[in-house]
Coordinates of C-alpha atoms in Angstrom, one line a residue:
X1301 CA 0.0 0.0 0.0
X1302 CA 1.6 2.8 -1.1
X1303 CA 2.8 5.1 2.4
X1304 CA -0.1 8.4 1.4
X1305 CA -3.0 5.8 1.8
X1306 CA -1.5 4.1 4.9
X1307 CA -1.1 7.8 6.3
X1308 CA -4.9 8.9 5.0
X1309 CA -5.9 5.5 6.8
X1310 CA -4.3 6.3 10.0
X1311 CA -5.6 9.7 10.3
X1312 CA -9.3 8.8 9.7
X1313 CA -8.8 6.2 12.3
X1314 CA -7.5 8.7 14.8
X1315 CA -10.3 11.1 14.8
X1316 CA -12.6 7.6 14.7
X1317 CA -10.6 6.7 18.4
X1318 CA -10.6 10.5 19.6
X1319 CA -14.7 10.8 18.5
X1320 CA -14.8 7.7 20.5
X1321 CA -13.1 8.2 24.1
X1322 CA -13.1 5.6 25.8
X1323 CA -16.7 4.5 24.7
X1324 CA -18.8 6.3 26.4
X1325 CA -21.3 8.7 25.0
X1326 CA -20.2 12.0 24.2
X1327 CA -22.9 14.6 25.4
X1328 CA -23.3 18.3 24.9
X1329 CA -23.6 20.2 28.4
X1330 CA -26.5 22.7 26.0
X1331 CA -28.7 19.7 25.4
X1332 CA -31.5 19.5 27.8
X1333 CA -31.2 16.6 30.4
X1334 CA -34.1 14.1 30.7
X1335 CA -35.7 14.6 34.4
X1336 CA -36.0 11.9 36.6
X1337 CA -38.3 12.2 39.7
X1338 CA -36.5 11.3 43.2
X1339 CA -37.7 7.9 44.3
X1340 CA -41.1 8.4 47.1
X1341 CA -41.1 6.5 49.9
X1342 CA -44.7 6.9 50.1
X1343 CA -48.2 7.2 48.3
X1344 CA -51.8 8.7 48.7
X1345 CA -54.2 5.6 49.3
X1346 CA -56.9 8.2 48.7
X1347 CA -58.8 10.4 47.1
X1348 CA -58.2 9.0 43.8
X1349 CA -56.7 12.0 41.7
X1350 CA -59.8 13.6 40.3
X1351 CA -62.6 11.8 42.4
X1352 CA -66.1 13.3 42.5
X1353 CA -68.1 14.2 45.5
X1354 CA -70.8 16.2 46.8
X1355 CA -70.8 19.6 48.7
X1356 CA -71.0 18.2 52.3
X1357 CA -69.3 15.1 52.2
X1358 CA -66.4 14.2 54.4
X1359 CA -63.7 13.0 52.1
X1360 CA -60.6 10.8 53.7
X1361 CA -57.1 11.7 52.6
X1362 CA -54.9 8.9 53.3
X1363 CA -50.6 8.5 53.1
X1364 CA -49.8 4.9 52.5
X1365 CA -46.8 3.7 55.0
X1366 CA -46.5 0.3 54.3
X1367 CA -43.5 -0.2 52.2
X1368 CA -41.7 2.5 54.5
X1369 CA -40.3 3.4 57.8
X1370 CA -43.1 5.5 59.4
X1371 CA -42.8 9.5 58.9
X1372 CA -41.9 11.7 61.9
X1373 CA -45.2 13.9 60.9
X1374 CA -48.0 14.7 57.8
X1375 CA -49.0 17.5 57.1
X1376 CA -52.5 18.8 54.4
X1377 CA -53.1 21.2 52.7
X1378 CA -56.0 22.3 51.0
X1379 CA -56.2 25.3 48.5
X1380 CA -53.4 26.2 50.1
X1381 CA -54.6 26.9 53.4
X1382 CA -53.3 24.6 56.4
X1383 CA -55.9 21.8 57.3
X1384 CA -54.0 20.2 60.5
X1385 CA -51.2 17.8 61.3
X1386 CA -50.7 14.1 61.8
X1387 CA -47.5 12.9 63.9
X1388 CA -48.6 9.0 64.5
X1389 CA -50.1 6.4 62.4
X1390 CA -53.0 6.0 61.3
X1391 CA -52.1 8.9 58.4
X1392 CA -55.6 9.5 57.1
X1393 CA -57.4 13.1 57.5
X1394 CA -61.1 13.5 57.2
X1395 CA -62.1 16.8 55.8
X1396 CA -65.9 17.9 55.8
X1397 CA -66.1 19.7 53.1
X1398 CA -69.4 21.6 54.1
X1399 CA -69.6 25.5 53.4
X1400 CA -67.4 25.7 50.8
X1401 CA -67.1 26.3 47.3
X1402 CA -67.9 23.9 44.8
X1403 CA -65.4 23.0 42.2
X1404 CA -61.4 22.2 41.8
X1405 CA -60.3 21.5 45.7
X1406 CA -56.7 20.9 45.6
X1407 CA -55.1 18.8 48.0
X1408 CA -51.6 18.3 49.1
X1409 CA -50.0 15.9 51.7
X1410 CA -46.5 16.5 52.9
X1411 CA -44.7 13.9 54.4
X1412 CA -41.7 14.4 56.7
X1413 CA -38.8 11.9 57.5
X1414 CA -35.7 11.3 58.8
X1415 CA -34.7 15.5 58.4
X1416 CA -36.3 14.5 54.8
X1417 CA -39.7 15.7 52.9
X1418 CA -41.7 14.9 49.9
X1419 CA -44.9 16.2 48.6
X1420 CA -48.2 14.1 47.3
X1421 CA -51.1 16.4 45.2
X1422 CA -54.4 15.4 44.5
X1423 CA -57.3 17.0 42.7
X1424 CA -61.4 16.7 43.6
X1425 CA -64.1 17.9 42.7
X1426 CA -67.2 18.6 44.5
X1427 CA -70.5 19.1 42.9
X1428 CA -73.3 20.9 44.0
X1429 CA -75.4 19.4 46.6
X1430 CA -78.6 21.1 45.4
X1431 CA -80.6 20.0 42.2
X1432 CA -80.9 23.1 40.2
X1433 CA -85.0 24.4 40.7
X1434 CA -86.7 24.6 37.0
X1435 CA -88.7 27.5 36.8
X1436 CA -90.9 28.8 34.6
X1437 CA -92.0 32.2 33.2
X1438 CA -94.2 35.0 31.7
X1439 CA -94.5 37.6 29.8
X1440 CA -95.6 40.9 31.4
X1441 CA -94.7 43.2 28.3
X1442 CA -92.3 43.7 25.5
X1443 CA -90.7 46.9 24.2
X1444 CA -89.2 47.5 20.2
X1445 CA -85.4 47.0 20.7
X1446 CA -82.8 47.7 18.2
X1447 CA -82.4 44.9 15.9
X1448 CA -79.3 46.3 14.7
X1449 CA -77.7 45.7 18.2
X1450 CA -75.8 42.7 18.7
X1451 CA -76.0 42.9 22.0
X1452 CA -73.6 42.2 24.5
X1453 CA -74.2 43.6 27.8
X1454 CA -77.2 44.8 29.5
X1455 CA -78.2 47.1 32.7
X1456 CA -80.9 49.0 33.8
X1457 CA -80.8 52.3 35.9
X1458 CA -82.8 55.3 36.8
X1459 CA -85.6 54.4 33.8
X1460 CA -83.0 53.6 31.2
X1461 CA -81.6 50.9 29.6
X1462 CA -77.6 50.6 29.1
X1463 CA -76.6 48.8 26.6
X1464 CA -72.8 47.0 25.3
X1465 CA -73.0 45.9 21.7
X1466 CA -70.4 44.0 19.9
X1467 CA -69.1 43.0 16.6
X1468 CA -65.8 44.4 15.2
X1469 CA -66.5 48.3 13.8
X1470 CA -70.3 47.9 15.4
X1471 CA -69.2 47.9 19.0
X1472 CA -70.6 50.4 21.4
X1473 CA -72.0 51.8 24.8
X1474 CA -75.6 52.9 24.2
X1475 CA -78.5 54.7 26.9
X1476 CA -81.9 53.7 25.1
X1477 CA -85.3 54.8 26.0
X1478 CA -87.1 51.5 27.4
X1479 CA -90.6 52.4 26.2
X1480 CA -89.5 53.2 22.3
X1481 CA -86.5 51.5 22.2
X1482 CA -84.4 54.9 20.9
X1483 CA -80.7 54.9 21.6
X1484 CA -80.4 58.5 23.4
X1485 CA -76.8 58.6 24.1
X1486 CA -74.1 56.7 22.6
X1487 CA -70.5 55.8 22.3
X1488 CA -68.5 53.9 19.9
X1489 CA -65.6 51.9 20.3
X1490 CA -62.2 52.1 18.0
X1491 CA -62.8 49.6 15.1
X1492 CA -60.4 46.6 16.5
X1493 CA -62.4 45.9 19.7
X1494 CA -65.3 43.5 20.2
X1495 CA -67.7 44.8 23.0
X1496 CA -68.9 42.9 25.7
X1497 CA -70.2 42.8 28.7
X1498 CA -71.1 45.9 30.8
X1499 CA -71.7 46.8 34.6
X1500 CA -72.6 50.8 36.3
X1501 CA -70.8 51.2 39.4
X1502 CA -71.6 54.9 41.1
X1503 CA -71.1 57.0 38.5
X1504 CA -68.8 55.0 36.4
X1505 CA -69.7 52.2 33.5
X1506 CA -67.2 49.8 33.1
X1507 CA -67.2 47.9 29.7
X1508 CA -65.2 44.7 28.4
X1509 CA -64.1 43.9 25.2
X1510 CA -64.0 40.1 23.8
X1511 CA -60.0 38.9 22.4
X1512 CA -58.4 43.0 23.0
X1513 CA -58.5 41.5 26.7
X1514 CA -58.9 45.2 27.3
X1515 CA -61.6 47.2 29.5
X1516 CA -63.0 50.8 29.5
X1517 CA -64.5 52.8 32.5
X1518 CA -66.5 55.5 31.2
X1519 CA -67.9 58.8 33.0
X1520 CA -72.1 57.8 33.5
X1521 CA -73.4 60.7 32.2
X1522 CA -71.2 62.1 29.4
X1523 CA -69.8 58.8 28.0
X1524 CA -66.4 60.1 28.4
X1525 CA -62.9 57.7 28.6
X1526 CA -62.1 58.1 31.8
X1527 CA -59.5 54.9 31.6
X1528 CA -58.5 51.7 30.5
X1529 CA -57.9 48.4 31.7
X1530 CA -56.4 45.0 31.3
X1531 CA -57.4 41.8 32.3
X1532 CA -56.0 38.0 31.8
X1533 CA -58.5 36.3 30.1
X1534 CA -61.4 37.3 27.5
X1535 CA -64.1 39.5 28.3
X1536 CA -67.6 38.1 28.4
X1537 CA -69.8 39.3 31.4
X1538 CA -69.9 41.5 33.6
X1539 CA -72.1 42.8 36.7
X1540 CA -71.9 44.8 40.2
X1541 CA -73.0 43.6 43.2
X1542 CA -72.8 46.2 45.7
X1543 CA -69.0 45.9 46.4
X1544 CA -67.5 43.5 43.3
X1545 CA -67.6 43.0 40.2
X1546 CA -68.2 39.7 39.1
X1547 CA -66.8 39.0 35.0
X1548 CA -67.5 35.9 33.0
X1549 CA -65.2 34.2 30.3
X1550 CA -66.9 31.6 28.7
X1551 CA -66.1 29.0 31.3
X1552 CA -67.5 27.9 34.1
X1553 CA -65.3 30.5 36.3
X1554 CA -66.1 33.9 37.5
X1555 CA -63.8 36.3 38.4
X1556 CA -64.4 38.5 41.1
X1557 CA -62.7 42.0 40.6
X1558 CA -62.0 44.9 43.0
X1559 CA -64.6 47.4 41.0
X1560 CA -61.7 50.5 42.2
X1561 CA -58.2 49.0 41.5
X1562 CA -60.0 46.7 38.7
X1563 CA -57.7 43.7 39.5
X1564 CA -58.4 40.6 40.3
X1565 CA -59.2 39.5 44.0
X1566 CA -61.2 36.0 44.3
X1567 CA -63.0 33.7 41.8
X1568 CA -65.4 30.5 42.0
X1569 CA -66.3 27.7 40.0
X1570 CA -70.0 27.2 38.4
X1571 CA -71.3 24.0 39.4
X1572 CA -74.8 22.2 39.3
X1573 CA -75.3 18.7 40.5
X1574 CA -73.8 16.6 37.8
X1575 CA -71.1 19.4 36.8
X1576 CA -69.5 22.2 35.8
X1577 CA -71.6 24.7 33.7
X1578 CA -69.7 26.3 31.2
X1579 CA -70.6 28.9 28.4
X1580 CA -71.4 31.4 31.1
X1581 CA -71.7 34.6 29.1
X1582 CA -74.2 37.8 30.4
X1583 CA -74.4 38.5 34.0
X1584 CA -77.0 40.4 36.3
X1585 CA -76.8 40.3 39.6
X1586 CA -80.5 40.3 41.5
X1587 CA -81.5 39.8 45.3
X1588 CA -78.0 38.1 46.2
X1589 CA -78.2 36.0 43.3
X1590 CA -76.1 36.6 39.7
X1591 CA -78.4 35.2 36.5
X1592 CA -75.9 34.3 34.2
X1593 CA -77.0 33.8 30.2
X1594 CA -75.7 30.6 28.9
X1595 CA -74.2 31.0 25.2
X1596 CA -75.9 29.1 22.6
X1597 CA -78.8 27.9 24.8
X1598 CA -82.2 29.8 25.4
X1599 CA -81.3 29.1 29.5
X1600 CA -80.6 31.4 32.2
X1601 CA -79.0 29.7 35.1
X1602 CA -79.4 31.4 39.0
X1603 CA -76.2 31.2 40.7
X1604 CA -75.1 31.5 44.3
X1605 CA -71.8 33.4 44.1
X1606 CA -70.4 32.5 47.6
X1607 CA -70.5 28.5 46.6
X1608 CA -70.7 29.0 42.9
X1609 CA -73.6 26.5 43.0
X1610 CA -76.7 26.5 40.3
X1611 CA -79.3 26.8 42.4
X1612 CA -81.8 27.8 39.6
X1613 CA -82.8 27.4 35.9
X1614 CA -85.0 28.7 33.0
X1615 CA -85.6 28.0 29.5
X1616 CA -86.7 30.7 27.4
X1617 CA -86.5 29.3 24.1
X1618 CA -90.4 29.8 23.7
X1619 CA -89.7 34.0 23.6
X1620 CA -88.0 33.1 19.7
X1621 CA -91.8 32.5 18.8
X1622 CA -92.6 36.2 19.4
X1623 CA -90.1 36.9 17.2
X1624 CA -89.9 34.7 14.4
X1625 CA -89.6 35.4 10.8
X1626 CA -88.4 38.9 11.5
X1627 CA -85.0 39.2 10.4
X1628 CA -81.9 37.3 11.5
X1629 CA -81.8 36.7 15.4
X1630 CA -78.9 35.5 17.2
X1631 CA -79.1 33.3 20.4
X1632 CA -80.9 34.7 24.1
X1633 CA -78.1 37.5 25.8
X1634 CA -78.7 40.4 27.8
X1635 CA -80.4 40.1 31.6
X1636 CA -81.5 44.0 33.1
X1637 CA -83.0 44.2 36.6
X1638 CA -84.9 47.3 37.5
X1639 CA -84.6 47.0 40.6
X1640 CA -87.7 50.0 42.4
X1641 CA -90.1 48.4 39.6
X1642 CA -89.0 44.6 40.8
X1643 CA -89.1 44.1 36.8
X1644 CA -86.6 41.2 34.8
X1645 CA -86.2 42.4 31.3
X1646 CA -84.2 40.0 28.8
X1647 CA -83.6 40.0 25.0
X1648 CA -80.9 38.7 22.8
X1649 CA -78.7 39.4 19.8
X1650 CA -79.9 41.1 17.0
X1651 CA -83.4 40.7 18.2
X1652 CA -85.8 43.2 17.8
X1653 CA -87.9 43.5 20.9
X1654 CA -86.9 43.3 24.5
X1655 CA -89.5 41.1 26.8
X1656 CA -90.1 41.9 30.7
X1657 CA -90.4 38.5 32.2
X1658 CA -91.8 37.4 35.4
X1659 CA -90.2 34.2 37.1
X1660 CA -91.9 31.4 38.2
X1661 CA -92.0 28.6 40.6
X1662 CA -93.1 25.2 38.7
X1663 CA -95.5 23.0 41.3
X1664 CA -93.6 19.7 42.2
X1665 CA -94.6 17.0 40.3

């Protein structure tokens, strides 16, 4: 072999051995590092890990010991908030889970051994322990509503209506005369947001907007920008208790807001018996209660907003016959409670008349 190919040969072997080492792997330090969980010495026996239960019930949380030394001490958690300790065996804690919300309960067990620790999270979920009352209704009056509006959000003060509309380069803040259905007053918004949901708080309203994620507060009488605001999440529904404001998503969350600072300072979870209920779009708060619109249905749902359980429900799919064949409609949205005249009045998008309603108890069958 003539001596340029034995050299050639023994280069190309010599980066082969130096690629090589001595046969181990070669790694780069950049490269992300598979994770692998420290060994537990112990397990949850129970709740399984999304386990369903009912408002009230007394749910055990159990550490399994068995294939371990016993820990010095347990520890639960629940939301967060300490529940109590365990320092002997048996390592199970019964919480009662009465008078709280209903929903997502997180739970988490911390075990503690030998100057050692490790953690152990489980989810539940607890239902309602109510079966949501059906009511039905009627009609007292209706009124000629705009049937241009695509309306979004809906309040009622001092003998007028306020009123959020949506749609992109259609959105806007109205005051309309109940009895004709004129728009007297009105504001529109810049041609990239959506409106949504509305509430009056003193002598502000506050208005959402859909995707923008963005909010307005407005002076009450003039209509003027007074600010804006940002929030997390879109912007469906919104209403005023008294002292918060309560905003809807979509979901089956409400956010609670603090109606001066306008950030976020509690939420709960919507909840009926079987469930969450999701899709929960215009809110009105009445009486202690918030009515919440649900999107795409012709129901209303009545909603405790300390437990977040359903404690109510109506179908109202019977006010589309009082307005069929006259135009295009869009689904049941917009609740307004006046509250001196004790009148509901609901309507929906793009629909031209706007019905006061009367709740009512169904007898018991």
């Amino acid at each position: 072999m003539p001596i340029r190919y034995s050299i050639y040969i023994l280069s190309l072997l010599s980066l082969f051995l130096c690629a090589c080492g001595d046969g181990e792997p070669q790694t780069d330090e950049n490269q992300p590092k598979k994770f692998r969980p420290e060994p537990k010495q112990y397990a949850l026996s129970e709740p399984i890990h999304n386990s369903r239960y009912t408002l009230g019930d007394t749910i055990n949380i159990g550490l399994d010991t068995q294939e371990a030394g016993l820990p010095d001490s347990v520890r639960l958690m629940i939301n967060n908030d300490y529940h109590s300790t365990i320092n002997s065996a048996p390592y199970t804690f019964q919480w009662g889970s009465a008078g709280v919300k209903v929903g997502h309960q997180q739970l988490r067990v911390e075990a503690y051994y030998n100057g050692e620790s490790e953690v152990h999270n489980a989810r539940v979920i607890l239902l309602s322990d109510v079966q949501p009352e059906i009511l039905g209704f009627t009609i007292i009056a209706s009124y000629p509503h705009d049937a241009q509006a695509y309306t979004q959000g809906l309040t009622f003060e001092n003998g007028y209506l306020y009123e959020g509309t949506g749609q992109k380069g259609e959105s806007s803040l109205r005051r309309v005369n109940l009895e004709d259905g004129q728009v007297m007053q009105q504001k529109r918004l810049p041609s990239e947001f959506f409106g949504e949901g509305i509430a009056i708080v003193n002598e502000r309203i506050i208005q959402l907007t859909w995707e923008n994620r963005t909010g307005f507060v407005y002076d009450k009488e003039s209509f003027e920008l007074i600010r804006r605001f940002n929030y997390p999440t879109e912007g469906w529904g919104l209403t005023y208790d008294g002292e918060r404001l309560l905003m809807s998503d979509g979901s089956e969350t409400l956010y609670i807001y603090d109606p001066e600072g306008l950030n976020e300072i509690d939420r709960i979870q919507v909840y009926d018996h079987e469930g969450k209920v999701e899709q929960l779009n215009e809110l009105e708060y009445i009486d202690g209660f918030v009515y919440a619109n649900i999107y795409q249905e012709d129901d209303i749902v009545k909603i405790d907003p300390v437990t977040g359980k359903v404690v109510a429900r109506v179908h109202l799919g019977a006010l589309k016959e009082e307005i069929r064949g006259q135009r295009q409609i869009d689904v049941l949205n917009g609740i307004a409670y006046d509250t001196e005249g004790d009148r509901l009045f609901v309507t929906g998008k793009w629909w031209p008349k706007l019905f006061h309603i009367r709740l009512e108890s169904r007898p018991q069958i």
